[in-house]
Short mmCIF file of C-alpha atoms in Angstrom, two decimals:
data_model
loop_
_atom_site.label_atom_id
_atom_site.label_comp_id
_atom_site.label_asym_id
_atom_site.label_seq_id
_atom_site.Cartn_x
_atom_site.Cartn_y
_atom_site.Cartn_z
CA MET A 1 119.75 -6.31 -91.53
CA ALA A 2 117.56 -3.50 -91.76
CA GLU A 3 118.35 -0.44 -89.29
CA ASN A 4 116.27 1.99 -87.86
CA ASN A 5 118.72 5.48 -88.96
CA ASP A 6 116.23 7.33 -86.98
CA ALA A 7 114.47 5.97 -83.44
CA PHE A 8 112.29 8.81 -81.48
CA LEU A 9 111.19 7.43 -77.95
CA ASP A 10 108.39 9.87 -76.41
CA GLU A 11 109.20 8.49 -73.27
CA GLU A 12 105.00 9.74 -71.68
CA GLU A 13 103.18 8.49 -73.99
CA GLY A 14 105.45 5.26 -74.57
CA ILE A 15 105.76 5.44 -78.31
CA ILE A 16 109.10 4.96 -80.70
CA GLU A 17 109.07 6.24 -84.15
CA LEU A 18 111.11 4.30 -86.28
CA GLU A 19 111.78 5.24 -89.86
CA ASP A 20 113.20 2.67 -92.08
CA GLU A 21 115.99 2.63 -95.21
CA GLU A 22 113.15 4.43 -97.40
CA GLY A 23 112.34 6.87 -95.53
CA ASN A 24 108.73 5.45 -93.53
CA VAL A 25 107.80 6.39 -90.02
CA THR A 26 106.35 3.90 -88.31
CA ARG A 27 104.86 4.03 -84.60
CA PHE A 28 105.26 1.70 -82.16
CA GLU A 29 104.23 0.94 -78.32
CA PHE A 30 107.12 0.47 -75.98
CA VAL A 31 106.18 -2.78 -74.39
CA ASP A 32 109.60 -4.27 -72.75
CA ARG A 33 113.35 -4.08 -73.50
CA ALA A 34 115.61 -6.47 -71.91
CA GLU A 35 118.86 -8.00 -72.45
CA TYR A 36 119.84 -11.32 -73.77
CA ASN A 37 123.17 -13.01 -74.09
CA GLY A 38 124.97 -9.29 -73.97
CA VAL A 39 122.23 -7.52 -76.02
CA VAL A 40 119.87 -5.50 -75.34
CA TYR A 41 116.47 -5.92 -77.42
CA TYR A 42 112.15 -4.67 -77.84
CA ALA A 43 109.72 -5.56 -78.03
CA LEU A 44 107.28 -3.41 -79.94
CA ILE A 45 103.18 -3.40 -81.10
CA PRO A 46 102.21 -1.31 -83.97
CA ALA A 47 100.39 1.78 -81.98
CA ASP A 48 97.89 1.79 -84.69
CA TYR A 49 96.61 -2.02 -83.24
CA ASP A 50 93.02 -2.16 -82.24
CA GLU A 51 93.01 -3.28 -78.87
CA ASN A 52 88.77 -4.21 -78.98
CA GLY A 53 89.53 -6.08 -82.52
CA GLU A 54 90.02 -9.53 -82.62
CA GLY A 55 92.88 -11.66 -81.85
CA ALA A 56 95.58 -10.21 -79.97
CA ALA A 57 98.40 -7.58 -81.17
CA GLU A 58 101.74 -9.52 -82.01
CA PHE A 59 104.68 -7.86 -80.76
CA VAL A 60 107.92 -6.67 -82.98
CA VAL A 61 111.17 -7.69 -81.53
CA LEU A 62 114.64 -5.61 -82.30
CA LYS A 63 117.74 -5.34 -80.81
CA GLU A 64 119.66 -2.15 -80.52
CA GLN A 65 123.12 -2.19 -81.89
CA GLU A 66 125.93 1.18 -82.12
CA ILE A 67 126.64 1.98 -85.56
CA ASP A 68 129.60 4.62 -86.13
CA GLY A 69 128.87 6.13 -82.41
CA ASP A 70 124.82 5.40 -82.72
CA VAL A 71 122.47 3.47 -80.95
CA MET A 72 119.81 1.86 -83.59
CA LEU A 73 117.29 -0.33 -83.43
CA ALA A 74 117.30 -3.32 -86.45
CA THR A 75 116.12 -6.29 -87.18
CA VAL A 76 116.65 -9.52 -85.99
CA ASP A 77 117.77 -11.89 -88.65
CA ASP A 78 118.44 -15.43 -87.27
CA ASP A 79 114.98 -16.99 -86.57
CA ASP A 80 116.83 -18.89 -83.85
CA GLU A 81 117.85 -15.83 -82.36
CA TYR A 82 114.46 -14.09 -82.90
CA ASN A 83 112.64 -17.08 -81.73
CA ALA A 84 114.43 -17.19 -78.40
CA VAL A 85 114.36 -14.09 -77.68
CA GLY A 86 110.75 -13.79 -77.96
CA GLU A 87 110.14 -16.59 -75.98
CA MET A 88 112.12 -14.61 -73.34
CA PHE A 89 109.62 -11.86 -74.01
CA LEU A 90 106.55 -13.93 -73.74
CA LYS A 91 107.99 -15.54 -70.61
CA ARG A 92 108.60 -12.10 -68.81
CA PHE A 93 105.00 -11.09 -70.14
CA SER A 94 103.15 -14.22 -68.68
CA GLU A 95 104.86 -13.81 -65.42
CA LEU A 96 103.25 -9.58 -65.04
CA PRO A 97 100.36 -9.41 -62.99
CA ASP A 98 96.90 -9.03 -64.97
CA LEU A 99 95.97 -5.44 -64.44
CA ASP A 100 92.08 -5.85 -64.48
CA ASP A 101 92.26 -8.41 -61.13
CA GLY A 102 89.73 -6.74 -58.70
CA GLU A 103 88.75 -3.93 -60.97
CA GLU A 104 85.22 -3.80 -61.63
CA GLU A 105 83.40 -1.88 -64.23
CA GLU A 106 81.21 0.77 -63.79
#
């Protein structure tokens, strides 16, 4: 399981910076956080995705783990677990109100 030793959350921007085992830092936008079977999971999208590009941005699911007293985000290696949590997030996203309804472009 890959762990992110350093996870930095800029709450004002909703950006999480994750550092992998090789020291590479990737920026993600925080989308949602939810508990499933007693574990906290995060739905994130790459911060550099193109909103106007073709296709929707795919989200990444990471889970919260405590290691040596530190909370870290880790990849979900079990396919069944990943799929179940991914479906939970998709259901949550589908229940959100559409922010574009009733807004007119100028």
